[in-house]
Short mmCIF file of C-alpha atoms in Angstrom, two decimals:
data_model
loop_
_atom_site.label_atom_id
_atom_site.label_comp_id
_atom_site.label_asym_id
_atom_site.label_seq_id
_atom_site.Cartn_x
_atom_site.Cartn_y
_atom_site.Cartn_z
CA MET A 10 39.77 -14.31 0.25
CA GLN A 11 41.07 -17.67 -0.20
CA LYS A 12 44.78 -18.75 -0.21
CA PRO A 13 44.81 -22.45 -0.79
CA ALA A 14 48.22 -24.23 -0.30
CA ILE A 15 50.08 -25.07 -3.49
CA THR A 16 51.25 -28.59 -2.44
CA GLN A 17 54.06 -30.85 -3.88
CA ALA A 18 51.60 -33.69 -3.65
CA PRO A 19 47.80 -33.97 -3.44
CA ILE A 20 46.16 -33.37 0.09
CA HIS A 21 42.56 -33.31 1.30
CA ASP A 22 40.88 -29.75 0.26
CA ILE A 23 40.14 -29.00 3.83
CA ILE A 24 43.96 -28.97 4.69
CA ALA A 25 44.78 -27.18 1.73
CA GLN A 26 42.22 -24.36 2.29
CA ARG A 27 43.04 -24.03 5.89
CA TRP A 28 45.14 -20.59 6.43
CA SER A 29 45.49 -17.81 9.14
CA PRO A 30 44.21 -14.51 7.93
CA ARG A 31 44.15 -11.39 9.84
CA ALA A 32 41.08 -9.78 8.34
CA TYR A 33 37.99 -10.80 10.33
CA ASP A 34 34.48 -9.60 9.81
CA ALA A 35 33.64 -7.81 13.18
CA ASN A 36 29.87 -7.91 12.20
CA LYS A 37 29.42 -11.61 11.49
CA ALA A 38 29.05 -13.55 14.91
CA VAL A 39 29.93 -17.22 15.38
CA SER A 40 27.01 -18.91 16.78
CA GLN A 41 27.10 -21.00 20.05
CA ALA A 42 26.31 -23.98 18.10
CA GLN A 43 29.25 -23.40 15.81
CA ILE A 44 31.65 -22.65 18.96
CA ILE A 45 30.35 -26.25 20.41
CA SER A 46 31.16 -28.09 17.09
CA LEU A 47 34.95 -26.60 17.06
CA LEU A 48 35.21 -27.61 20.55
CA GLU A 49 33.83 -31.10 19.92
CA ALA A 50 36.48 -31.50 17.02
CA ALA A 51 39.11 -30.28 19.46
CA ARG A 52 37.96 -32.98 21.86
CA TRP A 53 38.45 -36.04 19.75
CA ALA A 54 42.02 -35.22 19.05
CA PRO A 55 44.46 -37.87 19.99
CA SER A 56 46.50 -37.86 23.32
CA CYS A 57 48.92 -39.82 25.26
CA PHE A 58 47.14 -42.16 27.39
CA GLY A 59 43.89 -40.60 26.08
CA ASP A 60 44.79 -37.98 28.85
CA GLU A 61 43.18 -35.05 26.95
CA PRO A 62 45.60 -32.43 28.55
CA TRP A 63 43.99 -29.40 26.69
CA ARG A 64 41.95 -26.87 28.25
CA PHE A 65 40.33 -24.01 26.17
CA ILE A 66 38.79 -20.79 27.43
CA VAL A 67 36.56 -19.38 24.81
CA TRP A 68 35.13 -15.81 24.85
CA ASP A 69 32.39 -14.71 22.54
CA LYS A 70 32.30 -11.00 21.97
CA ASN A 71 28.43 -11.16 21.35
CA LYS A 72 27.79 -12.89 24.46
CA ASP A 73 30.12 -11.36 26.98
CA SER A 74 31.88 -8.32 25.65
CA ALA A 75 33.71 -7.52 28.93
CA ALA A 76 35.23 -10.90 29.16
CA TRP A 77 36.17 -10.96 25.49
CA GLN A 78 37.79 -7.33 26.12
CA MET A 79 39.85 -8.70 28.91
CA ALA A 80 41.12 -11.48 26.64
CA LEU A 81 41.86 -9.17 23.94
CA ASP A 82 43.90 -7.09 26.40
CA CYS A 83 46.16 -10.08 27.27
CA ILE A 84 47.30 -9.99 23.23
CA VAL A 85 50.15 -8.00 22.30
CA PRO A 86 49.49 -4.63 20.45
CA GLY A 87 50.61 -5.89 17.24
CA ASN A 88 48.01 -8.76 17.30
CA GLN A 89 45.26 -6.61 18.87
CA ALA A 90 45.13 -4.46 15.71
CA TRP A 91 43.57 -7.24 13.77
CA ALA A 92 42.37 -9.61 16.46
CA MET A 93 40.06 -6.75 17.70
CA ASN A 94 37.66 -7.77 14.78
CA ALA A 95 37.41 -11.53 15.63
CA PRO A 96 34.34 -12.30 17.36
CA VAL A 97 35.82 -15.46 19.21
CA LEU A 98 39.01 -15.61 21.14
CA VAL A 99 40.30 -18.76 22.55
CA LEU A 100 43.02 -19.40 24.98
CA ILE A 101 44.78 -22.91 24.62
CA CYS A 102 46.29 -24.43 27.64
CA ALA A 103 48.09 -27.58 28.28
CA ASP A 104 48.22 -29.61 31.63
CA ARG A 105 51.66 -30.36 32.59
CA LEU A 106 50.64 -33.43 34.69
CA PHE A 107 49.03 -36.61 33.69
CA GLY A 108 45.56 -36.78 35.17
CA HIS A 109 45.86 -40.52 36.09
CA ASN A 110 48.96 -40.53 38.20
CA GLN A 111 49.86 -36.43 38.69
CA LYS A 112 53.38 -37.28 36.93
CA PRO A 113 54.93 -34.89 34.47
CA ASN A 114 53.40 -35.09 31.01
CA ARG A 115 56.06 -34.14 28.59
CA TRP A 116 53.49 -34.77 25.74
CA GLY A 117 50.86 -32.40 27.00
CA GLY A 118 52.03 -29.42 24.56
CA TYR A 119 52.19 -31.91 21.61
CA ASP A 120 48.67 -33.20 22.22
CA THR A 121 47.18 -29.75 22.81
CA GLY A 122 48.72 -28.76 19.42
CA ALA A 123 46.78 -31.72 17.88
CA ALA A 124 43.63 -30.47 19.62
CA ALA A 125 44.04 -26.96 18.18
CA VAL A 126 44.83 -28.21 14.58
CA SER A 127 41.58 -30.28 14.95
CA LEU A 128 39.62 -27.21 15.70
CA SER A 129 41.30 -25.31 13.07
CA ILE A 130 40.43 -27.88 10.42
CA GLN A 131 36.83 -28.17 11.57
CA ALA A 132 36.55 -24.43 11.33
CA THR A 133 37.87 -24.27 7.78
CA SER A 134 35.10 -27.06 6.83
CA MET A 135 32.46 -24.82 8.50
CA GLY A 136 33.34 -21.74 6.55
CA LEU A 137 35.26 -20.30 9.48
CA VAL A 138 38.84 -19.06 9.73
CA THR A 139 41.19 -19.16 12.66
CA HIS A 140 44.53 -17.58 13.58
CA GLN A 141 46.68 -18.81 16.28
CA MET A 142 49.12 -16.32 18.16
CA GLY A 143 52.13 -16.74 20.25
CA GLY A 144 52.02 -13.00 20.75
CA PHE A 145 50.22 -12.73 24.15
CA ASP A 146 50.93 -12.19 27.63
CA GLY A 147 50.45 -15.67 29.35
CA GLU A 148 50.81 -14.43 32.88
CA LYS A 149 48.38 -11.62 32.48
CA ALA A 150 45.84 -14.16 31.12
CA ARG A 151 46.54 -16.72 33.85
CA ALA A 152 45.89 -14.00 36.49
CA ALA A 153 42.92 -12.52 34.78
CA PHE A 154 40.98 -15.88 34.26
CA ASN A 155 42.19 -17.89 37.06
CA VAL A 156 44.29 -20.44 35.18
CA PRO A 157 46.13 -22.84 37.86
CA ASP A 158 49.89 -22.81 37.49
CA GLN A 159 49.69 -26.63 36.62
CA PHE A 160 48.64 -25.64 32.95
CA GLU A 161 50.95 -24.11 30.43
CA MET A 162 49.81 -21.35 28.18
CA MET A 163 50.29 -22.47 24.84
CA ALA A 164 48.53 -19.90 22.41
CA MET A 165 45.75 -17.56 21.85
CA MET A 166 43.49 -18.21 18.81
CA ALA A 167 41.07 -15.76 16.89
CA VAL A 168 38.07 -17.44 15.19
CA GLY A 169 35.53 -15.85 12.86
CA TYR A 170 34.77 -15.10 9.22
CA VAL A 171 37.24 -13.66 6.90
CA ALA A 172 36.72 -10.11 5.87
CA ASP A 173 38.12 -8.09 2.84
CA ILE A 174 41.65 -7.16 3.53
CA GLU A 175 40.74 -3.34 2.73
CA GLY A 176 40.41 -2.71 6.38
CA LEU A 177 43.99 -3.91 7.24
CA SER A 178 47.06 -1.73 7.46
CA ASP A 179 49.31 -1.60 4.52
CA GLU A 180 51.71 -3.88 6.24
CA LEU A 181 49.05 -6.28 6.93
CA LYS A 182 47.75 -6.12 3.52
CA GLU A 183 51.05 -6.95 1.95
CA ARG A 184 51.36 -10.02 4.23
CA ALA A 185 47.95 -10.94 3.41
CA LEU A 186 48.63 -10.84 -0.45
CA ALA A 187 52.13 -12.58 -0.06
CA PRO A 188 51.92 -16.09 -1.36
CA ARG A 189 51.93 -18.91 1.18
CA LYS A 190 55.20 -20.68 1.38
CA ARG A 191 56.44 -23.61 2.84
CA LYS A 192 59.96 -25.38 2.87
CA PRO A 193 60.04 -28.23 0.39
CA LEU A 194 59.28 -31.90 1.65
CA GLY A 195 62.98 -33.16 1.48
CA GLU A 196 64.03 -30.38 3.83
CA LEU A 197 61.69 -31.38 6.62
CA PHE A 198 61.13 -35.02 6.03
CA TYR A 199 63.61 -37.81 5.92
CA ASP A 200 64.02 -41.29 4.56
CA SER A 201 65.28 -43.71 6.86
CA VAL A 202 68.15 -41.56 8.44
CA TRP A 203 68.59 -38.08 9.58
CA ASN A 204 68.87 -35.31 6.63
CA GLN A 205 68.32 -37.90 3.76
CA ALA A 206 65.47 -36.44 1.98
CA ILE A 207 62.33 -38.43 1.39
CA ILE A 208 62.04 -37.03 -1.95
#
């Protein structure tokens, strides 16, 4: 299944093709080489002072199913229902402090988001899909995987190959089949002054 974005202006096909499915093929593994390519894409994201505040913990079900299960257990039940089929789970964390001076880094979350998007676009280019989730217990994950308090828990991500939606619940099927929507450009982007639509 593909759900390309219907855009108001031409954009690169990789960006248009990126979406967040919930139907994952539980029988199709993501190789270690593929995982490293995804992380390499994240590594080259821009960051304030080049500080690279992101830290990702990766769980590959085919490599360590027990650790992967511990990660799945940190996800809320509604997301577990579909994420349990994703062969790879990722915890995305942001350093609250700059590495070069240990002062607060208020851009850490912003930069970490850029790294996550880079990973997602790379995944699309490789025929993989990702789905980022806010629905997880960050403190449970912190305790289970020894994440220092200095790091903010940003998101969990499922990575794998898209599957047929027939395995989803009726509610999730309906969401999968619903058209993709975004607000019009003019509601989000302004020309020279606040609330003056760019188009």
